[in-house]
Coordinates of C-alpha atoms and ligand atoms in Angstrom, one line a residue:
M1 CA 35.6 153.9 86.6
N2 CA 38.6 154.5 84.7
N3 CA 42.8 153.9 85.3
K4 CA 44.0 157.1 85.9
V5 CA 47.2 158.8 85.1
S6 CA 49.4 161.4 87.7
I7 CA 53.0 162.6 86.1
I8 CA 54.5 165.2 88.3
G9 CA 56.5 167.7 86.1
A10 CA 54.5 169.1 83.3
G11 CA 58.3 170.3 81.3
M12 CA 59.3 168.4 78.4
T13 CA 59.2 165.3 79.5
G14 CA 56.0 165.5 81.7
A15 CA 54.2 166.9 78.9
T16 CA 55.3 164.0 76.9
T17 CA 54.2 161.5 78.8
A18 CA 50.7 163.1 78.3
H19 CA 50.9 163.1 74.9
W20 CA 51.9 159.8 74.4
L21 CA 49.5 158.4 77.2
A22 CA 46.8 160.4 75.5
E23 CA 47.2 158.7 72.4
K24 CA 46.2 154.8 74.3
E25 CA 43.7 155.6 75.8
V26 CA 44.4 153.9 78.5
A27 CA 44.1 156.4 81.3
D28 CA 42.5 159.4 82.4
I29 CA 45.5 161.6 83.6
V30 CA 46.8 164.4 85.6
L31 CA 49.6 166.5 85.1
V32 CA 50.7 168.2 88.0
D33 CA 53.1 171.5 88.2
V34 CA 54.8 173.6 91.1
V35 CA 55.0 176.7 88.3
E36 CA 50.7 178.8 87.6
G37 CA 49.4 177.6 85.1
L38 CA 52.0 175.6 83.4
A39 CA 50.2 171.9 83.9
Q40 CA 47.1 173.8 83.4
G41 CA 47.2 174.6 80.0
K42 CA 49.3 171.8 78.9
A43 CA 46.1 170.4 79.9
L44 CA 43.5 171.8 78.2
D45 CA 45.2 172.0 75.2
L46 CA 45.3 168.4 75.0
L47 CA 42.5 167.7 76.2
E48 CA 41.0 169.4 73.0
A49 CA 43.0 167.8 71.0
M50 CA 41.6 164.8 72.3
P51 CA 38.3 165.7 70.0
I52 CA 40.3 165.8 66.8
A53 CA 42.1 162.0 68.5
G54 CA 38.2 160.5 69.1
I55 CA 39.6 160.1 72.1
D56 CA 37.7 160.0 75.1
I57 CA 39.4 160.6 78.9
S58 CA 39.9 162.8 80.5
I59 CA 43.2 165.0 81.1
V60 CA 43.3 167.5 83.9
G61 CA 46.1 170.2 85.1
S62 CA 47.2 170.9 89.0
N63 CA 50.0 173.0 91.1
D64 CA 47.4 171.5 93.9
Y65 CA 48.1 167.4 95.2
Q66 CA 44.9 166.8 95.8
A67 CA 44.4 166.4 91.7
T68 CA 45.7 163.0 92.1
E69 CA 43.8 161.4 94.5
G70 CA 43.0 157.6 93.9
S71 CA 46.1 157.6 90.9
D72 CA 47.1 153.7 89.8
V73 CA 50.1 155.2 88.1
V74 CA 52.6 158.2 89.8
V75 CA 55.1 159.1 86.6
I76 CA 58.2 161.5 88.4
T77 CA 59.4 163.4 86.4
A78 CA 59.6 166.6 88.2
G79 CA 63.2 168.7 89.0
L80 CA 66.2 170.1 86.6
P81 CA 67.3 168.6 83.0
R82 CA 71.2 168.7 82.2
K83 CA 72.3 170.8 80.5
P84 CA 75.8 171.0 78.6
G85 CA 78.8 170.2 80.0
M86 CA 76.2 168.7 83.1
S87 CA 76.2 165.1 83.9
R88 CA 73.4 163.6 85.9
D89 CA 75.2 163.2 89.0
D90 CA 75.5 167.0 88.7
L91 CA 72.1 167.3 89.3
L92 CA 71.3 164.9 92.3
F93 CA 70.8 167.1 95.6
A94 CA 68.8 169.8 93.9
N95 CA 67.5 166.7 92.2
A96 CA 66.7 165.0 95.3
E97 CA 65.2 167.8 97.5
I98 CA 62.7 168.4 95.2
V99 CA 61.8 164.4 94.1
K100 CA 61.8 163.7 97.8
Q101 CA 58.8 167.1 98.3
V102 CA 56.8 164.7 95.3
A103 CA 57.7 161.0 96.9
L104 CA 55.7 162.2 100.1
N105 CA 52.9 164.8 98.7
T106 CA 52.7 162.2 96.1
I107 CA 51.9 159.3 98.8
K108 CA 50.0 161.0 100.9
Y109 CA 46.7 160.8 98.3
S110 CA 47.4 157.8 96.1
P111 CA 49.2 154.7 98.8
N112 CA 48.5 151.8 96.5
A113 CA 50.4 153.7 93.6
I114 CA 53.2 151.8 92.1
Y115 CA 55.7 155.0 91.2
V116 CA 58.0 154.9 87.6
V117 CA 60.5 157.6 88.2
L118 CA 62.4 159.8 85.2
T119 CA 63.6 162.0 87.4
N120 CA 67.9 162.2 86.8
P121 CA 70.5 160.2 88.9
L122 CA 67.6 158.3 88.0
D123 CA 68.4 154.9 89.7
V124 CA 69.2 157.7 93.0
M125 CA 65.3 159.6 92.4
T126 CA 64.0 155.9 92.5
Y127 CA 65.5 154.2 95.3
L128 CA 64.7 158.5 97.6
T129 CA 60.8 157.6 95.8
M130 CA 60.8 154.1 96.9
K131 CA 63.2 155.1 101.1
V132 CA 60.2 158.0 101.2
T133 CA 57.3 157.4 100.3
G134 CA 57.2 153.5 102.0
Q135 CA 56.4 151.0 99.2
S136 CA 57.8 148.4 98.4
P137 CA 60.6 147.7 96.1
Q138 CA 58.0 146.2 93.9
K139 CA 56.3 149.2 93.3
V140 CA 59.0 151.8 92.2
I141 CA 60.3 151.2 89.0
G142 CA 63.3 153.8 86.9
Q143 CA 62.6 154.1 83.3
A144 CA 65.9 154.4 81.6
G145 CA 66.6 151.0 79.8
I146 CA 64.1 151.3 77.9
L147 CA 65.0 154.1 76.0
D148 CA 68.8 153.9 76.3
S149 CA 67.9 149.6 74.3
A150 CA 66.1 152.2 72.2
R151 CA 68.7 153.9 71.2
M152 CA 71.3 151.7 70.4
R153 CA 68.6 149.5 67.9
T154 CA 67.8 153.2 65.8
F155 CA 72.5 153.4 66.0
V156 CA 71.9 149.4 64.3
A157 CA 69.3 150.2 62.3
Q158 CA 70.7 153.1 60.9
E159 CA 74.4 151.2 60.4
L160 CA 72.6 148.0 59.1
K161 CA 69.2 149.9 57.2
V162 CA 67.4 146.5 58.4
S163 CA 64.3 147.3 60.0
V164 CA 63.9 148.9 63.3
E165 CA 61.4 145.8 64.1
N166 CA 63.8 143.5 63.8
I167 CA 66.5 144.9 65.7
N168 CA 66.5 143.2 69.6
C169 CA 68.3 145.7 72.2
Y170 CA 69.6 145.6 75.4
V171 CA 71.2 147.6 78.5
L172 CA 72.3 147.4 81.2
G173 CA 73.1 149.1 84.2
G174 CA 72.7 152.2 85.6
H175 CA 71.9 155.5 84.0
G176 CA 74.7 156.7 82.8
D177 CA 77.9 156.8 80.4
D178 CA 79.0 153.6 82.4
M179 CA 76.3 151.6 82.0
V180 CA 76.9 148.0 80.1
P181 CA 75.2 147.7 76.7
L182 CA 75.0 143.9 75.6
T183 CA 76.8 143.0 72.1
H184 CA 76.1 139.2 72.5
I185 CA 72.5 138.9 73.7
S186 CA 71.7 142.2 71.3
N187 CA 70.4 141.0 68.4
V188 CA 68.8 141.5 64.7
A189 CA 66.4 138.6 63.8
G190 CA 68.5 136.8 66.6
I191 CA 71.5 136.7 65.3
P192 CA 73.4 138.6 68.0
L193 CA 75.4 141.7 67.4
D194 CA 79.0 140.8 67.4
E195 CA 78.1 137.8 64.6
I196 CA 76.7 141.4 62.4
L197 CA 78.7 144.0 62.6
P198 CA 82.3 144.3 62.9
S199 CA 84.5 145.4 66.7
D200 CA 85.1 148.7 65.2
K201 CA 81.4 149.6 64.4
L202 CA 79.8 148.1 67.2
E203 CA 82.3 149.8 69.9
K204 CA 81.1 153.2 68.0
I205 CA 77.5 152.2 68.5
V206 CA 78.0 151.2 71.9
D207 CA 80.4 153.8 73.2
R208 CA 77.5 156.4 71.2
T209 CA 74.5 154.6 73.3
R210 CA 76.4 155.2 76.1
K211 CA 76.9 159.5 75.3
G212 CA 73.3 159.4 73.6
G213 CA 71.7 161.4 76.2
G214 CA 74.2 164.1 75.9
E215 CA 74.7 164.5 71.8
I216 CA 70.7 165.5 72.7
V217 CA 71.6 167.7 75.3
N218 CA 74.1 169.4 73.1
L219 CA 72.5 170.1 69.6
L220 CA 69.5 171.3 72.5
K221 CA 71.8 173.1 74.3
M222 CA 69.0 174.1 76.5
G223 CA 67.6 170.5 78.7
S224 CA 67.5 166.9 77.4
A225 CA 65.8 164.8 75.4
F226 CA 61.9 164.0 75.5
Y227 CA 60.2 161.8 72.7
A228 CA 61.7 159.3 73.2
P229 CA 61.7 159.5 77.1
G230 CA 57.9 160.2 77.0
L231 CA 56.8 157.3 75.3
S232 CA 59.5 154.8 77.0
V233 CA 57.2 155.6 80.2
T234 CA 53.7 155.6 78.6
Q235 CA 55.3 151.2 77.7
M236 CA 55.5 150.7 81.1
V237 CA 52.6 153.0 82.3
C238 CA 50.6 149.9 79.5
A239 CA 52.0 147.0 80.5
I240 CA 51.3 147.8 84.1
L241 CA 47.8 149.3 83.7
Q242 CA 47.0 147.3 81.0
N243 CA 48.3 143.8 83.1
K244 CA 51.0 143.1 80.5
H245 CA 53.6 140.8 81.5
L246 CA 55.8 142.8 79.7
I247 CA 59.8 142.2 80.1
V248 CA 61.7 145.6 79.7
P249 CA 64.2 146.6 80.9
A250 CA 64.2 148.9 83.4
A251 CA 65.2 150.4 86.9
A252 CA 64.7 148.3 89.6
Y253 CA 65.6 147.1 93.5
L254 CA 68.2 144.0 93.1
D255 CA 69.1 142.2 96.1
G256 CA 71.1 139.9 94.6
E257 CA 70.6 139.9 91.1
Y258 CA 74.3 140.0 89.4
G259 CA 75.8 140.4 92.3
L260 CA 74.3 143.1 93.4
K261 CA 71.9 144.2 96.3
G262 CA 70.3 147.2 97.8
I263 CA 70.4 149.6 94.6
Y264 CA 68.8 150.3 91.9
F265 CA 70.1 149.5 88.9
G266 CA 69.3 148.8 84.7
T267 CA 67.8 145.1 84.4
P268 CA 65.4 142.8 82.8
V269 CA 62.0 142.9 84.7
Q270 CA 58.5 141.9 83.4
L271 CA 55.8 144.5 84.3
G272 CA 52.5 143.9 85.0
R273 CA 50.0 145.2 86.8
S274 CA 51.2 144.5 90.4
G275 CA 54.6 146.1 89.7
V276 CA 58.0 144.4 88.7
E277 CA 57.0 140.7 88.6
K278 CA 60.2 139.2 88.1
I279 CA 63.6 140.9 87.9
I280 CA 65.3 138.5 84.4
E281 CA 68.8 137.7 85.1
Y282 CA 70.9 136.9 82.1
K283 CA 74.6 135.2 81.5
L284 CA 77.1 137.8 82.0
T285 CA 80.1 137.2 80.3
E286 CA 83.7 137.6 83.1
V287 CA 83.3 141.4 81.2
E288 CA 80.4 142.4 81.5
K289 CA 80.5 141.7 85.0
N290 CA 82.8 143.7 86.2
M291 CA 81.4 146.9 83.5
L292 CA 78.6 146.6 85.8
K293 CA 80.5 146.8 88.8
V294 CA 82.0 149.7 87.9
S295 CA 78.3 151.3 87.2
A296 CA 77.1 149.8 90.3
A297 CA 79.4 151.8 92.3
G298 CA 79.0 154.7 90.4
V299 CA 75.1 154.4 91.7
A300 CA 76.3 153.0 95.9
E301 CA 78.3 156.3 95.7
N302 CA 75.6 158.9 94.7
I303 CA 73.0 157.3 97.1
A304 CA 75.5 156.8 100.0
K305 CA 75.9 161.0 99.7
L306 CA 71.9 161.2 99.9
N307 CA 72.9 159.9 104.0
L308 CA 69.6 158.7 103.6
P309 CA 68.2 156.7 107.1
Ligands
LIG1 O1 65.1 158.7 81.1 C1 65.4 159.5 82.1 N1 65.6 158.8 83.1 C2 65.8 160.8 81.7 C3 65.5 161.7 82.8 C4 65.4 161.7 80.3 C5 64.9 162.6 79.7 C6 64.9 163.2 81.3 N2 65.5 163.0 81.9 C7 65.6 164.4 83.1 O2 64.1 164.4 83.8 C8 65.5 165.3 83.4 O3 67.4 165.1 83.9 C9 65.3 166.2 84.7 O4 65.8 165.0 85.3 C10 63.7 164.9 84.0 C11 62.9 166.2 83.8 O5 63.9 166.6 82.9 P1 63.3 167.9 82.3 O6 63.6 167.9 80.6 O7 61.0 167.7 81.5 O8 62.9 168.7 82.7 P2 62.2 170.2 82.2 O9 61.2 170.7 81.1 O10 62.4 171.3 83.0 O11 60.4 169.9 83.8 C12 60.9 169.6 85.2 C13 59.0 170.4 85.3 C14 59.4 171.3 85.3 O12 57.9 172.6 84.3 C15 59.0 172.4 86.8 O13 58.6 173.6 87.1 C16 58.9 171.1 87.5 O14 59.3 170.1 86.5 N3 59.1 171.1 88.7 C17 57.7 170.6 89.9 N4 56.9 170.0 89.5 C18 55.7 169.3 90.9 N5 57.0 170.0 91.4 C19 57.8 170.5 92.5 N6 58.8 170.6 93.9 C20 58.7 170.6 90.7 N7 60.2 171.2 90.4 C21 60.2 171.7 89.7

């Protein structure tokens, strides 16, 4: 039997994730949305592209969660995206209600699923999903870090005119403007970024990375990024299904790592068939530790606002 991945929310990120994931040919895909016909239409269109791509998978769209039964991975993208002027935190209450419903509706059909959450505010929605589904923290992961790191890699590549393949960037912390790009661990072919780039240029890159989501929201004016987020989710789903033991930055539940406890937070994790196999801890500078604390306080504050049991 093929692996099965259900993507909840067939909007920009959900449909784009389905597109990237279909190209990997690692799983059958189910798209679910509340809007009548939306998931069905996009699923059928994507399915009809498969003969051209030479890919044999099933892609189904539905408004009914029964279609998700027996999923290996559930991806949650349902919720409102930002508009210009909005912060991710402005989405908190509306998206919490949606994510709660999605979590309840999916867990009953796929009690063993691993969850990958995308909906913002990301760290809080991932925490909420873990609580509502009752899954172990290892099986509930949020996507943010691959995207934030990829943005930083893009900007470094543009500045240095070096292949993106040579550039490794690591961004820790909450998925907000307080995220912490690590400039001495990030590197170009092994050479730390803070040795290769003058500090003013590096600062600009760090600042643009932090505000990378907002930059796209301001350009699009009617939603947020979807190509890079969709491929980021796809990388996580493939790492899980293919049991790759791949280390990527993602939002994981911290239980004392980095001196933080009881929150979801961006950290390097090792992903495999059981979900988060390991959380990797970097040695941080005092400045970075303090920046992480600020970022963590923001996430903890939002979790508290939801008044979860
Ligand atoms: O890296 C990241 N974590 C992010 C997160 C990168 C990009 C976007 N990020 C967040 O994902 C964004 O801030 C939003 O909170 C979500 C979804 O963004 P998207 O751009 O996909 O929004 P759309 O296009 O509006 O799609 C959302 C879909 C839409 O089709 C709704 O009808 C559907 O969600 N929706 C639902 N589906 C199922 N069930 C319920 N209850 C529901 N409510 C809305």
